[in-house]
Coordinates of C-alpha atoms (C1' of nucleotides) in Angstrom, one line a residue:
Chain A
M25 CA -78.3 -27.7 112.8
E26 CA -75.7 -30.4 112.9
T27 CA -75.2 -32.6 115.9
K28 CA -71.6 -31.4 116.3
S29 CA -72.7 -27.8 116.6
A30 CA -75.3 -28.7 119.1
V31 CA -72.8 -30.6 121.2
R32 CA -70.4 -27.7 121.0
M33 CA -73.1 -25.2 122.1
L34 CA -74.4 -27.5 124.9
A35 CA -70.8 -28.0 126.2
A36 CA -70.2 -24.2 126.2
L37 CA -73.3 -23.7 128.3
A38 CA -72.8 -26.7 130.6
Q39 CA -70.5 -24.9 132.9
E40 CA -71.6 -22.6 135.7
T41 CA -69.3 -19.7 135.0
R42 CA -70.1 -19.7 131.3
L43 CA -73.8 -20.1 131.8
A44 CA -73.6 -17.1 134.1
V45 CA -71.7 -15.1 131.5
F46 CA -74.2 -16.0 128.8
R47 CA -77.1 -14.9 131.0
Q48 CA -75.5 -11.6 131.7
L49 CA -75.1 -11.1 128.0
V50 CA -78.7 -12.0 127.3
E51 CA -79.8 -9.5 130.0
A52 CA -77.5 -6.9 128.5
G53 CA -79.1 -7.4 125.0
P54 CA -77.5 -6.4 121.8
A55 CA -75.6 -3.6 123.5
G56 CA -73.5 -6.2 125.2
R57 CA -71.0 -5.7 128.0
A58 CA -67.2 -5.2 128.2
A59 CA -65.0 -8.2 129.2
G60 CA -63.7 -6.5 132.3
E61 CA -67.2 -5.5 133.5
L62 CA -68.2 -9.2 133.2
A63 CA -65.1 -10.4 135.1
E64 CA -65.9 -8.0 137.9
A65 CA -69.6 -8.9 138.0
L66 CA -68.8 -12.6 138.1
G67 CA -65.8 -12.3 140.4
C68 CA -63.3 -14.2 138.4
A69 CA -59.8 -13.4 137.1
P70 CA -59.6 -11.7 133.7
A71 CA -57.6 -14.6 132.3
T72 CA -60.3 -17.0 133.5
L73 CA -63.1 -15.0 131.9
S74 CA -61.2 -14.6 128.7
F75 CA -60.9 -18.4 128.5
H76 CA -64.6 -18.8 128.9
L77 CA -65.5 -16.0 126.5
K78 CA -63.4 -17.8 123.9
E79 CA -65.2 -21.0 124.5
L80 CA -68.6 -19.3 124.1
S81 CA -67.3 -17.5 121.0
N82 CA -66.1 -20.8 119.4
A83 CA -69.5 -22.2 120.0
A84 CA -70.9 -19.1 118.2
L85 CA -73.1 -18.3 121.2
I86 CA -71.5 -14.8 121.7
E87 CA -69.6 -12.3 119.6
G88 CA -67.0 -9.8 120.6
R89 CA -66.3 -6.4 119.0
Q90 CA -63.5 -4.0 119.7
D91 CA -64.6 -0.7 121.1
G92 CA -61.7 1.5 121.9
R93 CA -59.6 -0.3 124.4
F94 CA -62.6 -2.4 125.5
V95 CA -63.9 -5.6 123.9
I96 CA -67.7 -5.7 124.0
Y97 CA -69.3 -9.1 124.0
A98 CA -72.9 -9.7 123.0
A99 CA -75.1 -12.8 122.9
N100 CA -75.8 -14.2 119.5
F101 CA -79.6 -14.7 119.7
A102 CA -79.8 -16.4 116.4
S103 CA -77.5 -19.2 117.5
M104 CA -79.4 -19.6 120.7
N105 CA -82.6 -19.9 118.8
A106 CA -81.1 -22.5 116.5
L107 CA -80.0 -24.5 119.5
L108 CA -83.5 -24.4 121.1
A109 CA -85.0 -25.4 117.8
F110 CA -82.6 -28.3 117.5
M111 CA -83.4 -29.5 121.0
T112 CA -87.1 -29.2 120.5
E113 CA -86.9 -31.0 117.2
N114 CA -84.5 -33.8 118.1
C115 CA -85.1 -34.3 121.8
C116 CA -88.9 -33.9 122.0
R117 CA -90.2 -35.6 118.9
A118 CA -92.4 -38.1 120.7
S119 CA -94.1 -35.1 122.2
S120 CA -97.2 -34.7 120.2
A121 CA -98.1 -38.3 120.6
D122 CA -97.3 -38.6 124.3
G123 CA -98.4 -35.4 126.0
C124 CA -95.1 -33.6 126.0
G125 CA -95.9 -29.9 126.0
C126 CA -93.4 -28.8 123.3
Chain B
M18 CA -85.4 -24.9 137.7
E19 CA -82.2 -24.2 139.5
T20 CA -79.1 -23.3 137.7
K21 CA -77.3 -26.3 139.1
S22 CA -79.9 -28.7 137.6
A23 CA -79.7 -26.9 134.3
V24 CA -75.9 -27.2 134.2
R25 CA -76.1 -30.9 135.1
M26 CA -78.6 -31.5 132.3
L27 CA -76.7 -29.5 129.8
A28 CA -73.5 -31.4 130.7
A29 CA -75.3 -34.7 130.3
L30 CA -76.4 -33.8 126.8
A31 CA -73.1 -32.1 125.8
Q32 CA -71.5 -35.3 124.7
E33 CA -72.0 -37.0 121.4
T34 CA -72.6 -40.5 122.7
R35 CA -75.1 -39.4 125.3
L36 CA -76.9 -37.0 123.0
A37 CA -77.3 -40.0 120.6
V38 CA -78.6 -42.2 123.5
F39 CA -81.1 -39.5 124.5
R40 CA -82.3 -39.1 120.9
Q41 CA -82.8 -42.9 120.6
L42 CA -84.9 -42.8 123.7
V43 CA -86.9 -39.8 122.6
E44 CA -87.6 -41.7 119.4
A45 CA -88.5 -44.8 121.3
G46 CA -91.0 -42.9 123.4
P47 CA -92.3 -44.0 126.8
A48 CA -91.9 -47.7 125.9
G49 CA -88.1 -47.1 126.0
R50 CA -85.3 -49.4 125.0
A51 CA -83.1 -52.0 126.7
A52 CA -79.5 -51.0 127.6
G53 CA -78.1 -53.8 125.5
E54 CA -80.1 -52.8 122.5
L55 CA -78.8 -49.2 122.8
A56 CA -75.2 -50.4 123.2
E57 CA -75.5 -52.4 120.0
A58 CA -77.3 -49.6 118.1
L59 CA -74.6 -47.1 119.1
G60 CA -71.7 -49.5 118.7
C61 CA -70.2 -49.0 122.1
A62 CA -69.1 -51.3 124.9
P63 CA -71.7 -52.2 127.5
A64 CA -69.6 -50.8 130.3
T65 CA -69.3 -47.5 128.4
L66 CA -73.0 -47.2 127.7
S67 CA -73.8 -48.0 131.3
F68 CA -71.5 -45.1 132.4
H69 CA -73.4 -42.7 130.1
L70 CA -76.8 -44.0 131.1
K71 CA -75.9 -43.3 134.7
E72 CA -74.9 -39.8 133.8
L73 CA -78.2 -39.2 132.0
S74 CA -80.0 -40.7 134.9
N75 CA -78.2 -38.5 137.5
A76 CA -79.3 -35.6 135.4
A77 CA -82.9 -36.9 135.5
L78 CA -83.1 -36.9 131.8
I79 CA -83.9 -40.6 131.6
E80 CA -85.2 -43.3 133.9
G81 CA -84.5 -47.0 134.0
R82 CA -86.8 -49.8 135.0
Q83 CA -86.0 -53.4 135.5
D84 CA -87.9 -55.8 133.1
G85 CA -86.9 -59.3 133.6
R86 CA -83.2 -59.5 133.0
F87 CA -83.3 -56.4 131.0
V88 CA -83.2 -52.8 132.1
I89 CA -85.4 -50.6 130.0
Y90 CA -84.5 -46.9 129.8
A91 CA -86.9 -44.2 128.8
A92 CA -86.6 -40.5 128.3
N93 CA -88.0 -38.2 131.0
F94 CA -90.0 -35.8 128.9
A95 CA -91.0 -33.6 131.8
S96 CA -87.3 -32.9 132.6
M97 CA -86.5 -32.1 129.1
N98 CA -89.4 -29.7 129.0
A99 CA -88.2 -28.1 132.2
L100 CA -84.8 -27.6 130.6
L101 CA -86.2 -26.1 127.5
A102 CA -88.3 -23.8 129.6
F103 CA -85.3 -22.8 131.6
M104 CA -83.2 -22.0 128.5
T105 CA -86.0 -20.0 126.9
E106 CA -86.6 -18.1 130.1
N107 CA -83.0 -17.4 131.1
C108 CA -81.2 -17.4 127.9
C109 CA -83.6 -15.6 125.6
R110 CA -85.1 -12.9 127.8
A111 CA -84.1 -10.0 125.6
S112 CA -86.1 -11.7 122.9
S113 CA -89.4 -9.9 122.9
A114 CA -87.7 -6.5 122.8
D115 CA -85.1 -7.4 120.2
G116 CA -86.6 -9.6 117.6
C117 CA -85.5 -13.0 119.0
G118 CA -88.1 -15.5 117.9
C119 CA -88.7 -17.3 121.2
Chain C
dT18 C1' -79.0 -75.2 142.2
dC19 C1' -76.3 -74.2 138.3
dC20 C1' -75.7 -72.0 134.0
dA21 C1' -76.3 -68.4 130.6
dT22 C1' -77.6 -63.8 129.7
dA23 C1' -77.9 -58.7 130.9
dT24 C1' -76.1 -54.9 133.3
dT25 C1' -73.4 -52.4 136.6
dT26 C1' -69.3 -51.5 139.3
dT27 C1' -64.4 -51.4 139.8
dT28 C1' -60.1 -50.1 138.2
dA29 C1' -56.9 -47.8 135.4
dC30 C1' -55.3 -44.6 132.2
dA31 C1' -55.0 -41.0 128.6
dA32 C1' -57.2 -36.8 127.4
dT33 C1' -59.5 -32.7 128.3
dC34 C1' -61.0 -28.9 131.4
dG35 C1' -60.9 -24.9 134.7
dT36 C1' -58.0 -21.8 137.0
dT37 C1' -54.7 -18.3 137.5
dG38 C1' -50.0 -15.8 137.6
dA39 C1' -47.0 -13.9 134.4
dA40 C1' -46.0 -12.2 130.0
dA41 C1' -47.5 -10.4 125.6
dT42 C1' -50.6 -7.5 122.8
dA43 C1' -53.6 -3.6 121.7
dT44 C1' -55.5 0.9 122.4
dT45 C1' -55.9 5.6 124.2
dG46 C1' -54.3 9.9 126.0
dA47 C1' -50.5 12.9 127.5
Chain D
dT29 C1' -43.1 8.0 122.0
dC30 C1' -44.3 6.7 126.7
dA31 C1' -47.2 5.4 130.4
dA32 C1' -51.6 3.6 131.7
dT33 C1' -55.5 0.6 130.9
dA34 C1' -57.9 -3.6 128.8
dT35 C1' -57.7 -8.0 127.2
dT36 C1' -55.6 -12.2 125.5
dT37 C1' -52.0 -15.8 125.3
dC38 C1' -48.8 -18.8 127.6
dA39 C1' -47.5 -22.1 131.0
dA40 C1' -48.4 -25.1 134.7
dC41 C1' -51.3 -27.5 137.8
dG42 C1' -54.8 -30.4 139.8
dA43 C1' -59.5 -32.1 138.8
dT44 C1' -62.7 -34.2 135.9
dT45 C1' -64.1 -36.9 131.9
dG46 C1' -64.5 -40.8 128.5
dT47 C1' -63.2 -45.3 127.6
dA48 C1' -63.2 -50.2 128.2
dA49 C1' -61.3 -54.7 130.2
dA50 C1' -62.2 -57.4 134.2
dA51 C1' -64.9 -58.6 138.0
dA52 C1' -69.2 -58.4 140.4
dT53 C1' -74.3 -58.5 140.6
dA54 C1' -79.0 -59.7 139.1
dT55 C1' -82.4 -62.4 136.6
dG56 C1' -84.6 -66.4 134.4
dG57 C1' -84.7 -71.0 132.7
dA58 C1' -83.1 -75.9 132.8

DNA sequence: TCCATATTTTTACAATCGTTGAAATATTGA
DNA sequence: TCAATATTTCAACGATTGTAAAAATATGGA
């Protein structure tokens, strides 16, 4: 993974509301959840949530699909795994030599 | 780890210069590197680097120690591991059931 | 002590971010 | 087609961020 992608993903997750959204979607699994449901669960205005969903989408951390008049969002587990791999690889390299548990 | 700590750490790493600093420090291992050395390596003004080092320090991702007239910074591997654990735990929970590789 | 070196703090400013009301767009059912 | 529902886009705003020059602080050596 490129550094730019990693920064974009980290920035997307580095915000309380968005991290909460992402966790909801992880919990929901591949079935995902509707935008409105998420807005209500998190107690924020639809426009606010839409903004954050777009941020997460741009970072490729989630994906939305239209389902009738709802838009269902689901976590992109492959992307999240790539990010974790990047962080383990690039931010923990000294580990084996120095007792880091990665 | 609390959500707030995780957000603070993610925000600290979600910036190109700071991610580069952290990677340098991971590479340097526990021996660390002097602030000035890092500034030169990354090509940014000392004041700018100091600002970013403080951000990383506040997030507990790095630690500085005075060594003569230098300040040596080193990565805090325990914190990084805690962050990785948090992300695996909270952002990949659906994994086992759904084929995520964590 | 005085000077040179290393780093941080202060200050200022442009750029980006997070939020939300209002308007626009899309979809379904009558 | 029209009304109702779901979501996004637009517009505006205050708040935060990233940057770096200038000043302040800290350390070691002459």
